Amino acid sequence: MSEAEIIDGKAFAQRVRERVTAAVATLKADHNIVPGLTVVLVGEDPASQVYVRNKGKQTAAAGMESNTIRLDAATPEQDLLDLIKTLNGDDAVHGILVQLPLPDQIDEAKVIAAIDPDKDVDGFHVVNVGRLWTGAEAPVPCTPYGCLQMLKETLGELKGKRALVLGRSNIVGKPMSALLLAEHCTVTIAHSRTVDLGERCREADILIAAVGQPQMVPGSWIKPGATVIDVGINRIDAPEKGEGKTRLVGDVNFEEAQQVAAHITPVPGGVGPVTIANLLRNTVIAACRQKGLDVPEI
Ligand code: GUN
Protein backbone atom coordinates (compact mmCIF):
# COMPACT_ATOMS: atom_id res chain seq x y z
CA MET A 1 0.00 0.00 0.00
CA SER A 2 1.25 3.47 -0.79
CA GLU A 3 1.92 6.08 1.88
CA ALA A 4 -0.94 8.15 3.25
CA GLU A 5 -1.71 11.54 1.76
CA ILE A 6 -0.74 14.29 4.19
CA ILE A 7 -3.50 16.75 5.04
CA ASP A 8 -1.87 20.20 4.95
CA GLY A 9 -3.29 22.13 7.91
CA LYS A 10 -1.18 25.21 7.21
CA ALA A 11 -2.60 25.64 3.72
CA PHE A 12 -6.08 24.86 5.00
CA ALA A 13 -5.81 27.51 7.74
CA GLN A 14 -4.57 30.02 5.18
CA ARG A 15 -7.72 29.49 3.10
CA VAL A 16 -9.94 29.98 6.19
CA ARG A 17 -8.05 33.19 7.05
CA GLU A 18 -8.55 34.48 3.49
CA ARG A 19 -12.31 33.95 3.77
CA VAL A 20 -12.30 35.64 7.20
CA THR A 21 -10.34 38.63 5.86
CA ALA A 22 -12.80 39.04 2.98
CA ALA A 23 -15.79 38.84 5.35
CA VAL A 24 -14.21 41.42 7.65
CA ALA A 25 -13.66 43.80 4.71
CA THR A 26 -17.32 43.43 3.65
CA LEU A 27 -18.58 44.07 7.18
CA LYS A 28 -16.49 47.23 7.37
CA ALA A 29 -17.50 48.48 3.90
CA ASP A 30 -21.23 47.69 4.16
CA HIS A 31 -21.95 48.24 7.86
CA ASN A 32 -18.91 50.05 9.31
CA ILE A 33 -18.45 47.18 11.78
CA VAL A 34 -15.01 45.95 12.81
CA PRO A 35 -15.20 42.60 14.66
CA GLY A 36 -13.30 42.80 17.95
CA LEU A 37 -11.66 39.96 19.86
CA THR A 38 -10.32 40.32 23.40
CA VAL A 39 -8.01 37.60 24.71
CA VAL A 40 -7.30 37.42 28.44
CA LEU A 41 -4.13 35.69 29.64
CA VAL A 42 -3.55 35.14 33.35
CA GLY A 43 0.03 34.27 34.30
CA GLU A 44 3.16 33.35 32.42
CA ASP A 45 2.64 29.83 31.03
CA PRO A 46 5.12 29.73 28.10
CA ALA A 47 2.90 27.73 25.70
CA SER A 48 -0.04 30.04 26.44
CA GLN A 49 2.16 33.09 25.78
CA VAL A 50 2.98 31.76 22.31
CA TYR A 51 -0.68 30.97 21.49
CA VAL A 52 -1.88 34.35 22.72
CA ARG A 53 0.77 36.22 20.73
CA ASN A 54 -0.21 34.33 17.57
CA LYS A 55 -3.90 34.96 18.19
CA GLY A 56 -3.26 38.69 18.54
CA LYS A 57 -1.14 38.85 15.37
CA GLN A 58 -3.56 36.88 13.21
CA THR A 59 -6.61 38.80 14.46
CA ALA A 60 -5.01 42.10 13.50
CA ALA A 61 -3.77 40.69 10.17
CA ALA A 62 -7.36 39.80 9.24
CA GLY A 63 -8.37 43.45 9.74
CA MET A 64 -10.07 42.88 13.08
CA GLU A 65 -9.74 44.76 16.36
CA SER A 66 -7.38 42.78 18.57
CA ASN A 67 -6.93 43.36 22.28
CA THR A 68 -4.85 41.22 24.64
CA ILE A 69 -5.17 41.72 28.39
CA ARG A 70 -2.34 40.20 30.43
CA LEU A 71 -2.96 39.69 34.14
CA ASP A 72 -0.59 38.72 36.90
CA ALA A 73 -0.48 35.01 37.86
CA ALA A 74 -1.71 35.96 41.37
CA THR A 75 -4.85 37.75 40.09
CA PRO A 76 -7.82 36.98 42.39
CA GLU A 77 -10.75 35.17 40.79
CA GLN A 78 -13.11 38.08 41.50
CA ASP A 79 -10.90 40.50 39.53
CA LEU A 80 -11.12 38.25 36.48
CA LEU A 81 -14.90 37.90 36.89
CA ASP A 82 -15.20 41.69 37.13
CA LEU A 83 -13.15 42.12 33.97
CA ILE A 84 -15.36 39.65 32.09
CA LYS A 85 -18.44 41.58 33.21
CA THR A 86 -16.95 44.77 31.76
CA LEU A 87 -16.10 43.01 28.47
CA ASN A 88 -19.61 41.51 28.28
CA GLY A 89 -20.99 45.04 28.38
CA ASP A 90 -18.57 46.51 25.83
CA ASP A 91 -20.25 46.82 22.40
CA ALA A 92 -16.89 46.92 20.60
CA VAL A 93 -15.95 43.49 21.97
CA HIS A 94 -17.69 40.75 19.99
CA GLY A 95 -15.54 37.84 21.14
CA ILE A 96 -13.99 37.04 24.54
CA LEU A 97 -11.43 34.29 25.03
CA VAL A 98 -9.88 33.49 28.40
CA GLN A 99 -6.79 31.40 27.76
CA LEU A 100 -6.74 28.07 29.61
CA PRO A 101 -5.33 26.67 31.83
CA LEU A 102 -5.88 29.21 34.61
CA PRO A 103 -3.87 29.46 37.85
CA ASP A 104 -5.06 27.30 40.76
CA GLN A 105 -6.82 30.06 42.70
CA ILE A 106 -9.26 30.59 39.80
CA ASP A 107 -12.19 28.25 39.13
CA GLU A 108 -12.23 27.62 35.37
CA ALA A 109 -15.91 26.64 35.25
CA LYS A 110 -16.95 29.82 37.06
CA VAL A 111 -14.96 31.95 34.62
CA ILE A 112 -16.40 30.26 31.53
CA ALA A 113 -19.91 30.60 33.00
CA ALA A 114 -19.36 34.36 33.43
CA ILE A 115 -18.74 34.97 29.71
CA ASP A 116 -21.77 36.12 27.70
CA PRO A 117 -22.59 32.96 25.67
CA ASP A 118 -22.96 35.04 22.51
CA LYS A 119 -19.39 36.38 22.96
CA ASP A 120 -17.98 32.95 23.90
CA VAL A 121 -15.89 32.37 20.77
CA ASP A 122 -14.43 29.18 22.30
CA GLY A 123 -17.90 27.63 22.48
CA PHE A 124 -17.13 26.41 26.03
CA HIS A 125 -20.09 27.96 27.90
CA VAL A 126 -22.67 25.36 29.02
CA VAL A 127 -25.32 27.17 27.01
CA ASN A 128 -23.23 26.70 23.87
CA VAL A 129 -22.45 23.09 24.76
CA GLY A 130 -26.22 22.54 25.02
CA ARG A 131 -26.82 24.35 21.73
CA LEU A 132 -24.19 22.17 20.01
CA TRP A 133 -25.64 18.88 21.28
CA THR A 134 -29.21 19.88 20.41
CA GLY A 135 -28.35 21.07 16.91
CA ALA A 136 -29.00 24.77 17.57
CA GLU A 137 -26.86 27.59 16.18
CA ALA A 138 -23.79 27.99 18.39
CA PRO A 139 -20.16 29.05 18.35
CA VAL A 140 -18.40 25.71 17.83
CA PRO A 141 -15.10 24.95 19.62
CA CYS A 142 -12.31 25.91 17.22
CA THR A 143 -10.15 22.77 17.22
CA PRO A 144 -12.88 20.16 16.67
CA TYR A 145 -14.55 22.34 14.05
CA GLY A 146 -11.20 22.52 12.23
CA CYS A 147 -10.91 18.73 12.34
CA LEU A 148 -14.40 18.42 10.89
CA GLN A 149 -13.69 20.90 8.09
CA MET A 150 -10.53 19.02 7.11
CA LEU A 151 -12.36 15.69 7.19
CA LYS A 152 -15.12 17.01 4.95
CA GLU A 153 -12.66 18.52 2.51
CA THR A 154 -10.69 15.26 2.41
CA LEU A 155 -13.54 12.72 2.36
CA GLY A 156 -16.63 14.64 1.23
CA GLU A 157 -19.68 12.91 2.72
CA LEU A 158 -19.09 11.49 6.22
CA LYS A 159 -22.51 9.83 6.58
CA GLY A 160 -22.37 6.26 7.86
CA LYS A 161 -18.64 6.26 8.55
CA ARG A 162 -17.34 4.76 11.76
CA ALA A 163 -15.51 7.42 13.77
CA LEU A 164 -13.50 6.85 16.90
CA VAL A 165 -12.64 9.83 19.07
CA LEU A 166 -9.78 9.03 21.42
CA GLY A 167 -10.09 11.45 24.35
CA ARG A 168 -13.10 12.93 26.16
CA SER A 169 -12.04 16.49 27.03
CA ASN A 170 -14.53 19.34 27.01
CA ILE A 171 -12.29 21.24 24.55
CA VAL A 172 -11.85 18.54 21.90
CA GLY A 173 -13.17 15.01 22.50
CA LYS A 174 -16.76 15.75 23.51
CA PRO A 175 -17.51 18.52 20.96
CA MET A 176 -15.75 16.50 18.23
CA SER A 177 -18.11 13.61 18.95
CA ALA A 178 -21.15 15.92 18.73
CA LEU A 179 -19.99 17.28 15.36
CA LEU A 180 -19.37 13.82 13.89
CA LEU A 181 -22.73 12.61 15.16
CA ALA A 182 -24.40 15.57 13.46
CA GLU A 183 -22.72 14.40 10.22
CA HIS A 184 -24.37 10.97 10.70
CA CYS A 185 -21.19 9.13 11.65
CA THR A 186 -21.36 6.20 14.05
CA VAL A 187 -19.27 7.59 16.88
CA THR A 188 -17.29 5.81 19.57
CA ILE A 189 -15.67 7.85 22.34
CA ALA A 190 -12.67 5.98 23.73
CA HIS A 191 -10.42 6.93 26.63
CA SER A 192 -7.81 5.67 29.09
CA ARG A 193 -10.19 3.09 30.61
CA THR A 194 -11.48 1.71 27.31
CA VAL A 195 -11.03 -2.06 27.11
CA ASP A 196 -9.36 -3.44 23.94
CA LEU A 197 -8.48 0.07 22.77
CA GLY A 198 -6.44 -1.14 19.79
CA GLU A 199 -9.29 -3.29 18.50
CA ARG A 200 -11.77 -0.42 18.86
CA CYS A 201 -9.41 1.91 16.98
CA ARG A 202 -8.92 -0.63 14.16
CA GLU A 203 -12.68 -0.51 13.49
CA ALA A 204 -12.58 3.20 12.69
CA ASP A 205 -12.76 4.75 9.21
CA ILE A 206 -11.98 8.05 10.94
CA LEU A 207 -9.65 8.15 13.94
CA ILE A 208 -9.32 11.38 15.94
CA ALA A 209 -6.55 11.26 18.53
CA ALA A 210 -6.86 13.87 21.28
CA VAL A 211 -5.37 12.51 24.48
CA GLY A 212 -2.09 14.40 24.87
CA GLN A 213 0.03 11.22 25.04
CA PRO A 214 3.06 11.37 22.76
CA GLN A 215 2.90 8.80 19.93
CA MET A 216 0.47 6.62 21.87
CA VAL A 217 -1.32 5.26 18.78
CA PRO A 218 0.84 2.76 16.86
CA GLY A 219 0.34 1.94 13.19
CA SER A 220 -1.12 -1.45 14.18
CA TRP A 221 -4.18 0.32 15.72
CA ILE A 222 -5.12 1.91 12.41
CA LYS A 223 -7.53 0.40 9.90
CA PRO A 224 -5.96 0.24 6.43
CA GLY A 225 -7.28 3.18 4.40
CA ALA A 226 -8.49 5.14 7.44
CA THR A 227 -8.28 8.91 7.84
CA VAL A 228 -6.27 9.92 10.90
CA ILE A 229 -6.58 13.34 12.54
CA ASP A 230 -3.92 13.90 15.19
CA VAL A 231 -4.85 16.67 17.62
CA GLY A 232 -1.99 16.03 20.05
CA ILE A 233 0.85 18.53 20.36
CA ASN A 234 3.47 17.02 22.68
CA ARG A 235 7.01 18.17 23.24
CA ILE A 236 9.50 15.31 23.67
CA ASP A 237 13.26 15.07 24.07
CA ALA A 238 15.12 14.78 20.77
CA PRO A 239 18.72 13.79 21.56
CA GLU A 240 19.24 13.05 17.84
CA LYS A 241 19.00 16.83 17.26
CA GLY A 242 21.62 17.54 19.93
CA GLU A 243 21.84 17.67 23.69
CA GLY A 244 18.86 19.27 25.42
CA LYS A 245 16.90 19.59 22.13
CA THR A 246 13.19 18.79 21.87
CA ARG A 247 10.68 18.25 19.09
CA LEU A 248 6.90 18.26 18.70
CA VAL A 249 5.02 15.02 18.12
CA GLY A 250 1.35 14.10 18.04
CA ASP A 251 -0.62 11.40 19.82
CA VAL A 252 -0.07 9.11 16.81
CA ASN A 253 3.14 7.42 15.70
CA PHE A 254 3.24 9.29 12.41
CA GLU A 255 5.82 7.17 10.58
CA GLU A 256 3.96 3.94 11.33
CA ALA A 257 0.51 5.39 10.73
CA GLN A 258 1.53 6.83 7.38
CA GLN A 259 2.15 3.28 6.10
CA VAL A 260 -1.42 2.20 6.92
CA ALA A 261 -3.76 5.19 6.67
CA ALA A 262 -5.06 6.81 3.47
CA HIS A 263 -4.94 10.36 4.87
CA ILE A 264 -3.20 11.79 7.94
CA THR A 265 -2.52 15.16 9.57
CA PRO A 266 1.11 15.80 10.55
CA VAL A 267 2.36 17.39 13.79
CA PRO A 268 3.27 20.20 13.55
CA GLY A 269 1.41 21.64 10.54
CA GLY A 270 -1.84 19.68 10.82
CA VAL A 271 -4.65 20.58 13.21
CA GLY A 272 -2.68 23.27 15.11
CA PRO A 273 -2.82 26.12 12.56
CA VAL A 274 -6.53 25.59 11.92
CA THR A 275 -7.55 26.35 15.52
CA ILE A 276 -6.67 30.06 15.45
CA ALA A 277 -8.15 30.48 11.97
CA ASN A 278 -11.46 29.21 13.35
CA LEU A 279 -11.21 31.54 16.32
CA LEU A 280 -11.14 34.44 13.86
CA ARG A 281 -14.08 32.86 12.03
CA ASN A 282 -16.08 32.52 15.26
CA THR A 283 -15.41 36.17 16.10
CA VAL A 284 -16.73 37.39 12.73
CA ILE A 285 -19.82 35.20 13.13
CA ALA A 286 -20.35 36.46 16.70
CA ALA A 287 -20.13 40.08 15.49
CA CYS A 288 -22.73 39.42 12.77
CA ARG A 289 -25.13 37.74 15.19
CA GLN A 290 -24.76 40.52 17.78
CA LYS A 291 -25.53 43.12 15.12
CA GLY A 292 -28.48 41.16 13.68
CA LEU A 293 -26.75 40.62 10.32
CA ASP A 294 -26.76 37.55 8.09
CA VAL A 295 -23.80 35.29 8.83
CA PRO A 296 -21.52 34.98 5.77
CA GLU A 297 -20.21 31.64 4.49
CA ILE A 298 -16.69 31.40 5.89
N1 GUN B 1 -5.88 26.44 25.84
C1 GUN B 1 -5.56 25.49 24.93
N2 GUN B 1 -6.45 25.47 23.92
C2 GUN B 1 -7.35 26.44 24.20
C3 GUN B 1 -8.51 26.91 23.53
O1 GUN B 1 -8.91 26.42 22.44
N3 GUN B 1 -9.17 27.94 24.13
C4 GUN B 1 -8.77 28.47 25.32
N4 GUN B 1 -9.50 29.46 25.84
N5 GUN B 1 -7.69 28.05 25.96
C5 GUN B 1 -6.99 27.03 25.41
PDB file of N, CA and C in Angstrom, residues 12-28 33-35 37 58-65 145 149 274-285 288 296-298:
ATOM      1  N   PHE A  12      -4.658  24.813   4.704  1.00  0.00           N
ATOM      2  CA  PHE A  12      -6.079  24.860   5.005  1.00  0.00           C
ATOM      3  C   PHE A  12      -6.406  26.112   5.829  1.00  0.00           C
ATOM      4  N   ALA A  13      -5.591  26.350   6.871  1.00  0.00           N
ATOM      5  CA  ALA A  13      -5.810  27.510   7.744  1.00  0.00           C
ATOM      6  C   ALA A  13      -5.684  28.813   6.954  1.00  0.00           C
ATOM      7  N   GLN A  14      -4.763  28.835   6.010  1.00  0.00           N
ATOM      8  CA  GLN A  14      -4.565  30.021   5.177  1.00  0.00           C
ATOM      9  C   GLN A  14      -5.842  30.331   4.382  1.00  0.00           C
ATOM     10  N   ARG A  15      -6.483  29.286   3.868  1.00  0.00           N
ATOM     11  CA  ARG A  15      -7.724  29.494   3.099  1.00  0.00           C
ATOM     12  C   ARG A  15      -8.848  30.000   4.011  1.00  0.00           C
ATOM     13  N   VAL A  16      -8.916  29.478   5.247  1.00  0.00           N
ATOM     14  CA  VAL A  16      -9.940  29.975   6.191  1.00  0.00           C
ATOM     15  C   VAL A  16      -9.667  31.457   6.485  1.00  0.00           C
ATOM     16  N   ARG A  17      -8.394  31.785   6.731  1.00  0.00           N
ATOM     17  CA  ARG A  17      -8.051  33.186   7.054  1.00  0.00           C
ATOM     18  C   ARG A  17      -8.387  34.124   5.894  1.00  0.00           C
ATOM     19  N   GLU A  18      -8.208  33.638   4.656  1.00  0.00           N
ATOM     20  CA  GLU A  18      -8.547  34.479   3.490  1.00  0.00           C
ATOM     21  C   GLU A  18     -10.049  34.765   3.453  1.00  0.00           C
ATOM     22  N   ARG A  19     -10.850  33.749   3.762  1.00  0.00           N
ATOM     23  CA  ARG A  19     -12.307  33.951   3.769  1.00  0.00           C
ATOM     24  C   ARG A  19     -12.701  34.897   4.911  1.00  0.00           C
ATOM     25  N   VAL A  20     -12.027  34.748   6.060  1.00  0.00           N
ATOM     26  CA  VAL A  20     -12.297  35.640   7.200  1.00  0.00           C
ATOM     27  C   VAL A  20     -11.964  37.083   6.827  1.00  0.00           C
ATOM     28  N   THR A  21     -10.802  37.281   6.230  1.00  0.00           N
ATOM     29  CA  THR A  21     -10.343  38.632   5.863  1.00  0.00           C
ATOM     30  C   THR A  21     -11.328  39.287   4.893  1.00  0.00           C
ATOM     31  N   ALA A  22     -11.821  38.506   3.939  1.00  0.00           N
ATOM     32  CA  ALA A  22     -12.796  39.040   2.979  1.00  0.00           C
ATOM     33  C   ALA A  22     -14.099  39.407   3.682  1.00  0.00           C
ATOM     34  N   ALA A  23     -14.537  38.557   4.620  1.00  0.00           N
ATOM     35  CA  ALA A  23     -15.788  38.836   5.346  1.00  0.00           C
ATOM     36  C   ALA A  23     -15.644  40.087   6.211  1.00  0.00           C
ATOM     37  N   VAL A  24     -14.480  40.245   6.815  1.00  0.00           N
ATOM     38  CA  VAL A  24     -14.213  41.423   7.653  1.00  0.00           C
ATOM     39  C   VAL A  24     -14.270  42.694   6.795  1.00  0.00           C
ATOM     40  N   ALA A  25     -13.676  42.637   5.612  1.00  0.00           N
ATOM     41  CA  ALA A  25     -13.662  43.804   4.713  1.00  0.00           C
ATOM     42  C   ALA A  25     -15.090  44.172   4.304  1.00  0.00           C
ATOM     43  N   THR A  26     -15.922  43.173   4.032  1.00  0.00           N
ATOM     44  CA  THR A  26     -17.320  43.429   3.645  1.00  0.00           C
ATOM     45  C   THR A  26     -18.096  44.057   4.806  1.00  0.00           C
ATOM     46  N   LEU A  27     -17.889  43.523   6.008  1.00  0.00           N
ATOM     47  CA  LEU A  27     -18.581  44.073   7.184  1.00  0.00           C
ATOM     48  C   LEU A  27     -18.237  45.547   7.386  1.00  0.00           C
ATOM     49  N   LYS A  28     -16.959  45.844   7.183  1.00  0.00           N
ATOM     50  CA  LYS A  28     -16.494  47.234   7.368  1.00  0.00           C
ATOM     51  C   LYS A  28     -17.104  48.125   6.278  1.00  0.00           C
ATOM     52  N   ILE A  33     -18.675  47.996  10.577  1.00  0.00           N
ATOM     53  CA  ILE A  33     -18.445  47.184  11.784  1.00  0.00           C
ATOM     54  C   ILE A  33     -17.078  46.518  11.678  1.00  0.00           C
ATOM     55  N   VAL A  34     -16.299  46.643  12.746  1.00  0.00           N
ATOM     56  CA  VAL A  34     -15.009  45.952  12.814  1.00  0.00           C
ATOM     57  C   VAL A  34     -15.109  44.919  13.945  1.00  0.00           C
ATOM     58  N   PRO A  35     -15.117  43.617  13.604  1.00  0.00           N
ATOM     59  CA  PRO A  35     -15.204  42.605  14.663  1.00  0.00           C
ATOM     60  C   PRO A  35     -14.032  42.731  15.630  1.00  0.00           C
ATOM     61  N   LEU A  37     -11.939  41.120  19.005  1.00  0.00           N
ATOM     62  CA  LEU A  37     -11.660  39.956  19.863  1.00  0.00           C
ATOM     63  C   LEU A  37     -10.764  40.385  21.023  1.00  0.00           C
ATOM     64  N   GLN A  58      -2.695  37.326  14.316  1.00  0.00           N
ATOM     65  CA  GLN A  58      -3.555  36.880  13.214  1.00  0.00           C
ATOM     66  C   GLN A  58      -4.888  37.626  13.202  1.00  0.00           C
ATOM     67  N   THR A  59      -5.370  38.021  14.391  1.00  0.00           N
ATOM     68  CA  THR A  59      -6.615  38.799  14.460  1.00  0.00           C
ATOM     69  C   THR A  59      -6.403  40.142  13.765  1.00  0.00           C
ATOM     70  N   ALA A  60      -5.299  40.793  14.096  1.00  0.00           N
ATOM     71  CA  ALA A  60      -5.009  42.100  13.500  1.00  0.00           C
ATOM     72  C   ALA A  60      -4.771  41.961  11.991  1.00  0.00           C
ATOM     73  N   ALA A  61      -4.076  40.887  11.592  1.00  0.00           N
ATOM     74  CA  ALA A  61      -3.770  40.694  10.165  1.00  0.00           C
ATOM     75  C   ALA A  61      -5.038  40.509   9.334  1.00  0.00           C
ATOM     76  N   ALA A  62      -6.093  39.996   9.967  1.00  0.00           N
ATOM     77  CA  ALA A  62      -7.359  39.799   9.236  1.00  0.00           C
ATOM     78  C   ALA A  62      -8.197  41.079   9.199  1.00  0.00           C
ATOM     79  N   GLY A  63      -7.661  42.161   9.774  1.00  0.00           N
ATOM     80  CA  GLY A  63      -8.370  43.449   9.744  1.00  0.00           C
ATOM     81  C   GLY A  63      -9.310  43.650  10.912  1.00  0.00           C
ATOM     82  N   MET A  64      -9.183  42.787  11.924  1.00  0.00           N
ATOM     83  CA  MET A  64     -10.072  42.880  13.079  1.00  0.00           C
ATOM     84  C   MET A  64      -9.414  43.656  14.217  1.00  0.00           C
ATOM     85  N   GLU A  65     -10.245  44.067  15.181  1.00  0.00           N
ATOM     86  CA  GLU A  65      -9.743  44.756  16.362  1.00  0.00           C
ATOM     87  C   GLU A  65      -9.233  43.695  17.340  1.00  0.00           C
ATOM     88  N   TYR A 145     -13.941  21.885  15.303  1.00  0.00           N
ATOM     89  CA  TYR A 145     -14.545  22.344  14.047  1.00  0.00           C
ATOM     90  C   TYR A 145     -13.520  22.282  12.913  1.00  0.00           C
ATOM     91  N   GLN A 149     -13.856  20.265   9.407  1.00  0.00           N
ATOM     92  CA  GLN A 149     -13.689  20.900   8.092  1.00  0.00           C
ATOM     93  C   GLN A 149     -12.679  20.126   7.245  1.00  0.00           C
ATOM     94  N   VAL A 274      -5.118  25.385  12.247  1.00  0.00           N
ATOM     95  CA  VAL A 274      -6.533  25.590  11.918  1.00  0.00           C
ATOM     96  C   VAL A 274      -7.311  26.164  13.105  1.00  0.00           C
ATOM     97  N   THR A 275      -6.831  25.900  14.332  1.00  0.00           N
ATOM     98  CA  THR A 275      -7.546  26.353  15.525  1.00  0.00           C
ATOM     99  C   THR A 275      -7.683  27.878  15.552  1.00  0.00           C
ATOM    100  N   ILE A 276      -6.597  28.588  15.368  1.00  0.00           N
ATOM    101  CA  ILE A 276      -6.667  30.059  15.446  1.00  0.00           C
ATOM    102  C   ILE A 276      -7.491  30.616  14.286  1.00  0.00           C
ATOM    103  N   ALA A 277      -7.358  30.004  13.121  1.00  0.00           N
ATOM    104  CA  ALA A 277      -8.151  30.478  11.972  1.00  0.00           C
ATOM    105  C   ALA A 277      -9.640  30.401  12.304  1.00  0.00           C
ATOM    106  N   ASN A 278     -10.046  29.339  12.990  1.00  0.00           N
ATOM    107  CA  ASN A 278     -11.462  29.206  13.352  1.00  0.00           C
ATOM    108  C   ASN A 278     -11.869  30.142  14.472  1.00  0.00           C
ATOM    109  N   LEU A 279     -10.912  30.535  15.297  1.00  0.00           N
ATOM    110  CA  LEU A 279     -11.207  31.540  16.320  1.00  0.00           C
ATOM    111  C   LEU A 279     -11.577  32.865  15.646  1.00  0.00           C
ATOM    112  N   LEU A 280     -10.836  33.219  14.604  1.00  0.00           N
ATOM    113  CA  LEU A 280     -11.143  34.441  13.855  1.00  0.00           C
ATOM    114  C   LEU A 280     -12.538  34.306  13.226  1.00  0.00           C
ATOM    115  N   ARG A 281     -12.776  33.136  12.652  1.00  0.00           N
ATOM    116  CA  ARG A 281     -14.082  32.864  12.031  1.00  0.00           C
ATOM    117  C   ARG A 281     -15.208  33.016  13.060  1.00  0.00           C
ATOM    118  N   ASN A 282     -15.043  32.427  14.229  1.00  0.00           N
ATOM    119  CA  ASN A 282     -16.079  32.522  15.264  1.00  0.00           C
ATOM    120  C   ASN A 282     -16.314  33.972  15.685  1.00  0.00           C
ATOM    121  N   THR A 283     -15.255  34.771  15.692  1.00  0.00           N
ATOM    122  CA  THR A 283     -15.405  36.172  16.098  1.00  0.00           C
ATOM    123  C   THR A 283     -16.224  36.956  15.072  1.00  0.00           C
ATOM    124  N   VAL A 284     -15.955  36.712  13.792  1.00  0.00           N
ATOM    125  CA  VAL A 284     -16.732  37.387  12.734  1.00  0.00           C
ATOM    126  C   VAL A 284     -18.205  36.978  12.830  1.00  0.00           C
ATOM    127  N   ILE A 285     -18.440  35.685  13.029  1.00  0.00           N
ATOM    128  CA  ILE A 285     -19.823  35.196  13.131  1.00  0.00           C
ATOM    129  C   ILE A 285     -20.511  35.806  14.353  1.00  0.00           C
ATOM    130  N   CYS A 288     -21.537  39.366  13.633  1.00  0.00           N
ATOM    131  CA  CYS A 288     -22.726  39.424  12.772  1.00  0.00           C
ATOM    132  C   CYS A 288     -23.985  39.136  13.577  1.00  0.00           C
ATOM    133  N   PRO A 296     -22.066  35.378   7.078  1.00  0.00           N
ATOM    134  CA  PRO A 296     -21.522  34.975   5.773  1.00  0.00           C
ATOM    135  C   PRO A 296     -20.974  33.552   5.798  1.00  0.00           C
ATOM    136  N   GLU A 297     -20.861  32.940   4.627  1.00  0.00           N
ATOM    137  CA  GLU A 297     -20.212  31.637   4.495  1.00  0.00           C
ATOM    138  C   GLU A 297     -18.712  31.832   4.693  1.00  0.00           C
ATOM    139  N   ILE A 298     -18.145  31.250   5.713  1.00  0.00           N
ATOM    140  CA  ILE A 298     -16.692  31.396   5.894  1.00  0.00           C
ATOM    141  C   ILE A 298     -16.079  30.012   5.984  1.00  0.00           C
TER     142      ILE A 298
END
